[in-house]
């Protein structure tokens, strides 16, 4: 069954040689008992419980007892409540005449001081995670050859290799998509480094897949440390854009706090520090990344039908139709925002014919520079 799904804030990390993945979560022969055991580990005793307007249950957990700290590599990690540095230089426009920027914090109840919101995990969430194979995560690297590649589609604009990158940001338009329960579609900023067999990747953006089900998205894999009292991975993004009408977007930023080595996730114009990926999680992201990129990932369902990506419409040059990234910047080795040079970027669009990237650079409006639109309706896609 295909449903109209609203986007949610999504994060992902993986390290192909760090010894911890979803493949070793389910070990018991009695699957149901094992799922119950995992739920007890993931769902910590809350200080307070909040039910959101969308119906999700958010448990307010002691910041020093959150599930992220169960990761074996974080046994001795001390929670960092604020980064020590922040990128400088370019200032993004707070408003745009072409779109409406929203604050996801608005009208949301915060958790008490000293606690953080963690979306309560259900047994259905864990079952969905198990239904997807690990190569679905790894294929976000377009140069990597993995089995069953044909069901994963990637479209992105990336920075060429050759210099280190220490972050990436953009305003991303939010759309609701029609996706089946076993499909996945996401719009992401990502940073990555390392050879294919030791690849380290971080993504942040929004996903539409009926739940936070793909790979190590959100809190289903421990490691991402939440520090904000309102915003947490898995929170529904609202309002959303609609075809030919109002476009809604918000700012997303991933950057490395170089004195600590941690990678931070920041959202909204007010620079809300959602949390961070500790340096201990990675073996190839200790000092920047070899590339950063902006784009989309679509994973087909069991029937081979691929979901829509972006807005679900094929871009035609009108930013009110195709999903967009605007005001794109990367963070350089001086911890400063920088506009991408045209000759320093490269486009990747898979050969399926289902999805498109239009690199217009300003999307028809100078105040949106650097900007591009992307996506498509999906369907029965070729290899």
Short mmCIF file of N, CA and C in Angstrom, two decimals, residues 111-254:
data_model
loop_
_atom_site.label_atom_id
_atom_site.label_comp_id
_atom_site.label_asym_id
_atom_site.label_seq_id
_atom_site.Cartn_x
_atom_site.Cartn_y
_atom_site.Cartn_z
N UNK A 111 11.77 19.38 26.64
CA UNK A 111 12.04 18.49 27.76
C UNK A 111 12.66 19.30 28.90
N UNK A 112 12.57 18.82 30.13
CA UNK A 112 13.19 19.53 31.26
C UNK A 112 14.70 19.64 31.09
N UNK A 113 15.28 20.64 31.73
CA UNK A 113 16.73 20.83 31.69
C UNK A 113 17.44 19.56 32.14
N UNK A 114 18.52 19.24 31.45
CA UNK A 114 19.27 18.04 31.79
C UNK A 114 18.78 16.78 31.13
N UNK A 115 17.69 16.89 30.36
CA UNK A 115 17.16 15.74 29.62
C UNK A 115 17.05 16.10 28.14
N UNK A 116 16.92 15.08 27.30
CA UNK A 116 16.79 15.27 25.85
C UNK A 116 15.66 14.40 25.33
N UNK A 117 14.98 14.85 24.25
CA UNK A 117 13.87 14.06 23.70
C UNK A 117 14.39 12.92 22.83
N UNK A 118 13.89 11.73 23.10
CA UNK A 118 14.23 10.55 22.30
C UNK A 118 12.92 9.92 21.84
N UNK A 119 12.74 9.80 20.53
CA UNK A 119 11.51 9.21 20.01
C UNK A 119 11.42 7.76 20.46
N UNK A 120 10.27 7.38 21.03
CA UNK A 120 10.11 6.04 21.54
C UNK A 120 10.07 5.03 20.38
N UNK A 121 10.85 4.00 20.51
CA UNK A 121 10.96 2.98 19.47
C UNK A 121 9.91 1.90 19.69
N UNK A 122 9.29 1.45 18.60
CA UNK A 122 8.31 0.37 18.68
C UNK A 122 8.89 -0.90 18.07
N UNK A 123 8.24 -2.02 18.33
CA UNK A 123 8.67 -3.28 17.74
C UNK A 123 8.59 -3.22 16.23
N UNK A 124 7.59 -2.51 15.70
CA UNK A 124 7.44 -2.37 14.26
C UNK A 124 8.63 -1.64 13.65
N UNK A 125 9.17 -0.64 14.38
CA UNK A 125 10.36 0.06 13.89
C UNK A 125 11.52 -0.91 13.71
N UNK A 126 11.73 -1.77 14.69
CA UNK A 126 12.84 -2.71 14.62
C UNK A 126 12.66 -3.74 13.52
N UNK A 127 11.42 -4.16 13.31
CA UNK A 127 11.15 -5.12 12.25
C UNK A 127 11.44 -4.50 10.89
N UNK A 128 11.05 -3.24 10.71
CA UNK A 128 11.31 -2.56 9.43
C UNK A 128 12.81 -2.41 9.19
N UNK A 129 13.55 -2.07 10.24
CA UNK A 129 14.99 -1.96 10.09
C UNK A 129 15.59 -3.26 9.60
N UNK A 130 15.15 -4.35 10.19
CA UNK A 130 15.71 -5.66 9.84
C UNK A 130 15.37 -6.05 8.41
N UNK A 131 14.29 -5.50 7.88
CA UNK A 131 13.85 -5.90 6.54
C UNK A 131 14.74 -5.34 5.44
N UNK A 132 15.57 -4.34 5.76
CA UNK A 132 16.44 -3.74 4.76
C UNK A 132 17.85 -4.28 4.93
N UNK A 133 18.52 -4.58 3.83
CA UNK A 133 19.84 -5.15 3.88
C UNK A 133 20.88 -4.06 4.09
N UNK A 134 22.01 -4.44 4.64
CA UNK A 134 23.06 -3.48 4.96
C UNK A 134 23.61 -2.75 3.74
N UNK A 135 23.59 -3.39 2.56
CA UNK A 135 24.14 -2.69 1.41
C UNK A 135 23.30 -1.49 1.03
N UNK A 136 22.07 -1.41 1.52
CA UNK A 136 21.25 -0.24 1.25
C UNK A 136 21.87 1.00 1.85
N UNK A 137 22.54 0.87 2.99
CA UNK A 137 23.24 2.00 3.58
C UNK A 137 24.46 2.35 2.76
N UNK A 138 25.24 1.34 2.42
CA UNK A 138 26.55 1.59 1.84
C UNK A 138 26.48 2.20 0.45
N UNK A 139 25.40 1.99 -0.27
CA UNK A 139 25.33 2.45 -1.64
C UNK A 139 25.11 3.94 -1.77
N UNK A 140 25.09 4.68 -0.68
CA UNK A 140 25.04 6.13 -0.82
C UNK A 140 26.33 6.66 -1.40
N UNK A 141 27.39 5.86 -1.40
CA UNK A 141 28.64 6.26 -2.04
C UNK A 141 28.56 5.87 -3.51
N UNK A 142 28.40 6.82 -4.43
CA UNK A 142 28.13 6.48 -5.83
C UNK A 142 29.28 5.77 -6.52
N UNK A 143 30.49 5.83 -5.98
CA UNK A 143 31.62 5.20 -6.65
C UNK A 143 31.84 3.77 -6.17
N UNK A 144 31.06 3.34 -5.19
CA UNK A 144 31.26 2.03 -4.61
C UNK A 144 30.38 0.99 -5.29
N UNK A 145 30.95 -0.15 -5.60
CA UNK A 145 30.21 -1.23 -6.27
C UNK A 145 29.75 -2.24 -5.23
N UNK A 146 28.45 -2.26 -4.94
CA UNK A 146 27.90 -3.18 -3.96
C UNK A 146 26.89 -4.10 -4.61
N UNK A 147 26.62 -5.27 -4.02
CA UNK A 147 25.60 -6.17 -4.56
C UNK A 147 24.23 -5.50 -4.56
N UNK A 148 23.38 -5.93 -5.47
CA UNK A 148 21.99 -5.46 -5.54
C UNK A 148 21.90 -3.95 -5.68
N UNK A 149 22.86 -3.38 -6.36
CA UNK A 149 22.93 -1.93 -6.53
C UNK A 149 21.71 -1.39 -7.27
N UNK A 150 21.10 -2.19 -8.12
CA UNK A 150 20.07 -1.68 -9.03
C UNK A 150 18.85 -1.14 -8.30
N UNK A 151 18.64 -1.53 -7.04
CA UNK A 151 17.44 -1.05 -6.35
C UNK A 151 17.71 0.22 -5.55
N UNK A 152 18.93 0.74 -5.62
CA UNK A 152 19.28 1.97 -4.90
C UNK A 152 19.68 3.03 -5.91
N UNK A 153 19.09 4.20 -5.80
CA UNK A 153 19.32 5.28 -6.76
C UNK A 153 19.82 6.53 -6.03
N UNK A 154 20.89 7.11 -6.58
CA UNK A 154 21.52 8.26 -5.96
C UNK A 154 21.61 9.41 -6.96
N UNK A 155 21.24 10.61 -6.51
CA UNK A 155 21.38 11.83 -7.29
C UNK A 155 22.02 12.87 -6.39
N UNK A 156 23.16 13.43 -6.81
CA UNK A 156 23.74 14.45 -5.95
C UNK A 156 24.65 15.40 -6.69
N UNK A 157 24.92 16.52 -6.05
CA UNK A 157 25.94 17.48 -6.45
C UNK A 157 27.00 17.45 -5.36
N UNK A 158 28.24 17.14 -5.72
CA UNK A 158 29.29 17.01 -4.73
C UNK A 158 30.49 17.88 -5.04
N UNK A 159 31.32 18.06 -4.04
CA UNK A 159 32.57 18.78 -4.22
C UNK A 159 33.63 17.78 -4.66
N UNK A 160 34.45 18.18 -5.61
CA UNK A 160 35.51 17.30 -6.08
C UNK A 160 36.54 17.07 -4.99
N UNK A 161 37.16 15.90 -5.05
CA UNK A 161 38.20 15.57 -4.10
C UNK A 161 39.47 16.36 -4.40
N UNK A 162 40.32 16.47 -3.41
CA UNK A 162 41.59 17.18 -3.61
C UNK A 162 41.95 18.08 -2.46
N UNK A 163 40.92 18.59 -1.77
CA UNK A 163 41.13 19.40 -0.57
C UNK A 163 40.20 18.87 0.52
N UNK A 164 40.56 19.04 1.79
CA UNK A 164 39.66 18.56 2.85
C UNK A 164 38.47 19.49 3.04
N UNK A 165 37.36 18.91 3.41
CA UNK A 165 36.15 19.67 3.70
C UNK A 165 35.75 19.41 5.15
N UNK A 166 35.29 20.47 5.83
CA UNK A 166 34.98 20.35 7.25
C UNK A 166 33.52 20.64 7.56
N UNK A 167 32.69 20.62 6.53
CA UNK A 167 31.27 20.78 6.75
C UNK A 167 30.54 21.16 5.48
N UNK A 168 29.21 21.12 5.55
CA UNK A 168 28.36 21.50 4.43
C UNK A 168 27.02 21.96 4.97
N UNK A 169 26.43 22.94 4.29
CA UNK A 169 25.12 23.44 4.71
C UNK A 169 24.29 23.83 3.50
N UNK A 170 22.99 23.96 3.73
CA UNK A 170 22.06 24.42 2.70
C UNK A 170 20.68 24.56 3.31
N UNK A 171 19.85 25.36 2.68
CA UNK A 171 18.42 25.32 2.94
C UNK A 171 17.83 24.22 2.06
N UNK A 172 17.02 23.36 2.65
CA UNK A 172 16.43 22.24 1.91
C UNK A 172 14.91 22.39 1.95
N UNK A 173 14.29 22.33 0.77
CA UNK A 173 12.83 22.36 0.70
C UNK A 173 12.26 21.04 1.22
N UNK A 174 11.14 21.12 1.90
CA UNK A 174 10.49 19.94 2.49
C UNK A 174 9.24 19.58 1.71
N UNK A 175 9.11 18.29 1.37
CA UNK A 175 7.96 17.80 0.62
C UNK A 175 7.42 16.52 1.25
N UNK A 176 6.12 16.29 1.09
CA UNK A 176 5.54 15.00 1.43
C UNK A 176 5.50 14.13 0.19
N UNK A 177 5.76 12.84 0.35
CA UNK A 177 5.84 11.93 -0.79
C UNK A 177 4.94 10.72 -0.61
N UNK A 178 4.51 10.14 -1.72
CA UNK A 178 3.77 8.88 -1.69
C UNK A 178 4.77 7.72 -1.76
N UNK A 179 4.94 7.00 -0.66
CA UNK A 179 5.88 5.89 -0.64
C UNK A 179 5.20 4.66 -0.03
N UNK A 180 5.61 3.50 -0.49
CA UNK A 180 5.13 2.23 0.07
C UNK A 180 5.92 1.90 1.33
N UNK A 181 5.40 0.98 2.11
CA UNK A 181 6.01 0.67 3.39
C UNK A 181 7.41 0.10 3.30
N UNK A 182 7.75 -0.52 2.15
CA UNK A 182 9.09 -1.10 2.01
C UNK A 182 9.98 -0.26 1.10
N UNK A 183 9.56 0.95 0.79
CA UNK A 183 10.38 1.88 0.02
C UNK A 183 11.02 2.91 0.94
N UNK A 184 12.03 3.59 0.41
CA UNK A 184 12.69 4.65 1.17
C UNK A 184 13.07 5.77 0.22
N UNK A 185 12.86 7.02 0.66
CA UNK A 185 13.31 8.17 -0.11
C UNK A 185 13.79 9.23 0.86
N UNK A 186 14.97 9.78 0.61
CA UNK A 186 15.51 10.79 1.52
C UNK A 186 16.21 11.89 0.74
N UNK A 187 16.27 13.05 1.37
CA UNK A 187 16.96 14.22 0.84
C UNK A 187 18.02 14.60 1.87
N UNK A 188 19.28 14.66 1.45
CA UNK A 188 20.36 14.70 2.43
C UNK A 188 21.49 15.67 2.08
N UNK A 189 22.16 16.11 3.14
CA UNK A 189 23.52 16.61 3.04
C UNK A 189 24.40 15.49 3.59
N UNK A 190 25.54 15.21 2.94
CA UNK A 190 26.41 14.21 3.53
C UNK A 190 27.88 14.56 3.40
N UNK A 191 28.64 14.00 4.32
CA UNK A 191 30.11 14.09 4.29
C UNK A 191 30.64 12.67 4.35
N UNK A 192 31.76 12.42 3.68
CA UNK A 192 32.27 11.06 3.66
C UNK A 192 33.77 11.05 3.43
N UNK A 193 34.39 9.97 3.87
CA UNK A 193 35.82 9.81 3.72
C UNK A 193 36.18 8.34 3.87
N UNK A 194 37.28 7.95 3.26
CA UNK A 194 37.78 6.59 3.39
C UNK A 194 37.61 5.76 2.15
N UNK A 195 38.39 4.68 2.02
CA UNK A 195 38.24 3.76 0.90
C UNK A 195 36.93 2.98 1.00
N UNK A 196 36.48 2.37 -0.10
CA UNK A 196 35.18 1.69 -0.09
C UNK A 196 35.01 0.67 1.02
N UNK A 197 36.06 -0.06 1.37
CA UNK A 197 35.92 -1.09 2.39
C UNK A 197 36.09 -0.55 3.81
N UNK A 198 36.35 0.77 3.93
CA UNK A 198 36.47 1.40 5.24
C UNK A 198 35.77 2.76 5.23
N UNK A 199 34.68 2.84 4.51
CA UNK A 199 34.01 4.12 4.27
C UNK A 199 33.33 4.65 5.52
N UNK A 200 33.55 5.93 5.81
CA UNK A 200 32.84 6.64 6.88
C UNK A 200 31.91 7.66 6.24
N UNK A 201 30.63 7.65 6.62
CA UNK A 201 29.64 8.55 6.03
C UNK A 201 28.74 9.12 7.11
N UNK A 202 28.43 10.41 7.00
CA UNK A 202 27.43 11.06 7.84
C UNK A 202 26.42 11.74 6.92
N UNK A 203 25.13 11.57 7.21
CA UNK A 203 24.08 12.26 6.47
C UNK A 203 23.12 12.94 7.42
N UNK A 204 22.52 14.03 6.95
CA UNK A 204 21.44 14.68 7.68
C UNK A 204 20.50 15.33 6.67
N UNK A 205 19.23 15.31 6.97
CA UNK A 205 18.23 15.90 6.08
C UNK A 205 16.86 15.43 6.49
N UNK A 206 16.04 15.09 5.49
CA UNK A 206 14.73 14.54 5.83
C UNK A 206 14.47 13.28 5.00
N UNK A 207 13.65 12.43 5.56
CA UNK A 207 13.33 11.16 4.92
C UNK A 207 11.83 10.95 4.90
N UNK A 208 11.37 10.22 3.88
CA UNK A 208 9.96 9.84 3.77
C UNK A 208 9.91 8.34 3.51
N UNK A 209 9.63 7.57 4.57
CA UNK A 209 9.60 6.12 4.38
C UNK A 209 8.70 5.43 5.40
N UNK A 210 7.63 6.13 5.81
CA UNK A 210 6.64 5.60 6.75
C UNK A 210 7.19 5.42 8.16
N UNK A 211 8.47 5.52 8.33
CA UNK A 211 9.09 5.39 9.65
C UNK A 211 10.58 5.65 9.47
N UNK A 212 11.29 5.71 10.56
CA UNK A 212 12.76 5.92 10.49
C UNK A 212 13.40 4.55 10.40
N UNK A 213 13.41 3.99 9.18
CA UNK A 213 13.66 2.56 9.08
C UNK A 213 14.97 2.19 8.42
N UNK A 214 15.69 3.10 7.84
CA UNK A 214 16.79 2.71 6.97
C UNK A 214 18.13 2.70 7.69
N UNK A 215 18.78 1.57 7.69
CA UNK A 215 20.13 1.48 8.20
C UNK A 215 20.23 1.96 9.63
N UNK A 216 21.16 2.85 9.89
CA UNK A 216 21.36 3.38 11.24
C UNK A 216 20.71 4.75 11.37
N UNK A 217 19.59 4.96 10.71
CA UNK A 217 18.92 6.24 10.82
C UNK A 217 18.49 6.51 12.26
N UNK A 218 18.66 7.75 12.65
CA UNK A 218 18.17 8.27 13.91
C UNK A 218 18.64 7.44 15.10
N UNK A 219 17.81 7.17 16.09
CA UNK A 219 18.31 6.51 17.29
C UNK A 219 18.22 4.98 17.26
N UNK A 220 17.95 4.40 16.08
CA UNK A 220 17.93 2.94 16.02
C UNK A 220 19.33 2.35 16.01
N UNK A 221 20.32 3.15 15.77
CA UNK A 221 21.70 2.75 15.98
C UNK A 221 22.30 3.76 16.95
N UNK A 222 22.87 3.26 18.03
CA UNK A 222 23.43 4.19 19.01
C UNK A 222 24.63 4.90 18.44
N UNK A 223 24.92 6.09 18.96
CA UNK A 223 26.09 6.83 18.51
C UNK A 223 25.86 8.32 18.42
N UNK A 224 24.75 8.77 17.80
CA UNK A 224 24.47 10.20 17.70
C UNK A 224 23.98 10.71 19.05
N UNK A 225 24.67 11.71 19.57
CA UNK A 225 24.34 12.24 20.90
C UNK A 225 23.47 13.49 20.75
N UNK A 226 22.27 13.43 21.29
CA UNK A 226 21.33 14.55 21.26
C UNK A 226 21.60 15.48 22.43
N UNK A 227 21.57 16.80 22.17
CA UNK A 227 21.76 17.76 23.26
C UNK A 227 20.65 18.81 23.35
N UNK A 228 19.85 18.96 22.29
CA UNK A 228 18.76 19.94 22.33
C UNK A 228 17.57 19.38 23.09
N UNK A 229 16.80 20.24 23.73
CA UNK A 229 15.66 19.80 24.53
C UNK A 229 14.36 19.70 23.73
N UNK A 230 14.39 20.12 22.45
CA UNK A 230 13.18 20.10 21.62
C UNK A 230 13.36 19.24 20.38
N UNK A 231 14.39 19.53 19.60
CA UNK A 231 14.58 18.87 18.31
C UNK A 231 15.38 17.59 18.48
N UNK A 232 14.90 16.54 17.84
CA UNK A 232 15.57 15.25 17.88
C UNK A 232 15.35 14.55 16.56
N UNK A 233 16.27 13.69 16.13
CA UNK A 233 16.03 12.91 14.92
C UNK A 233 14.73 12.13 15.03
N UNK A 234 13.98 12.11 13.93
CA UNK A 234 12.68 11.45 13.92
C UNK A 234 11.52 12.40 14.09
N UNK A 235 11.81 13.70 14.31
CA UNK A 235 10.75 14.69 14.49
C UNK A 235 10.16 15.06 13.14
N UNK A 236 8.85 15.16 13.06
CA UNK A 236 8.18 15.48 11.79
C UNK A 236 8.46 16.91 11.38
N UNK A 237 8.76 17.09 10.09
CA UNK A 237 9.01 18.40 9.51
C UNK A 237 7.69 18.97 8.99
N UNK A 238 7.34 20.15 9.44
CA UNK A 238 6.08 20.77 9.03
C UNK A 238 6.22 22.29 9.14
N UNK A 239 5.62 23.05 8.19
CA UNK A 239 4.79 22.65 7.05
C UNK A 239 5.65 22.15 5.88
N UNK A 240 4.97 21.65 4.85
CA UNK A 240 5.67 21.14 3.69
C UNK A 240 5.24 21.92 2.45
N UNK A 241 6.07 21.83 1.41
CA UNK A 241 5.82 22.53 0.15
C UNK A 241 4.75 21.83 -0.66
N UNK A 242 4.16 22.55 -1.61
CA UNK A 242 3.23 21.90 -2.53
C UNK A 242 3.43 22.45 -3.93
N UNK A 243 3.04 21.62 -4.90
CA UNK A 243 3.33 21.88 -6.31
C UNK A 243 2.83 23.24 -6.77
N UNK A 244 3.74 24.05 -7.31
CA UNK A 244 3.39 25.33 -7.88
C UNK A 244 3.03 26.41 -6.88
N UNK A 245 3.02 26.05 -5.58
CA UNK A 245 2.60 27.01 -4.56
C UNK A 245 3.72 27.39 -3.62
N UNK A 246 3.36 27.57 -2.36
CA UNK A 246 4.34 27.98 -1.35
C UNK A 246 5.40 26.90 -1.15
N UNK A 247 6.65 27.34 -1.03
CA UNK A 247 7.78 26.45 -0.78
C UNK A 247 8.30 26.70 0.63
N UNK A 248 8.43 25.64 1.39
CA UNK A 248 8.91 25.75 2.76
C UNK A 248 10.26 25.06 2.89
N UNK A 249 11.20 25.72 3.52
CA UNK A 249 12.51 25.14 3.70
C UNK A 249 13.09 25.52 5.06
N UNK A 250 14.15 24.85 5.43
CA UNK A 250 14.89 25.21 6.63
C UNK A 250 16.35 24.88 6.41
N UNK A 251 17.20 25.46 7.26
CA UNK A 251 18.65 25.29 7.10
C UNK A 251 19.14 24.05 7.83
N UNK A 252 20.01 23.30 7.17
CA UNK A 252 20.68 22.14 7.76
C UNK A 252 22.19 22.35 7.62
N UNK A 253 22.92 21.98 8.65
CA UNK A 253 24.38 22.13 8.64
C UNK A 253 25.02 20.95 9.35
N UNK A 254 26.03 20.36 8.72
CA UNK A 254 26.92 19.39 9.37
C UNK A 254 28.31 20.00 9.34
#
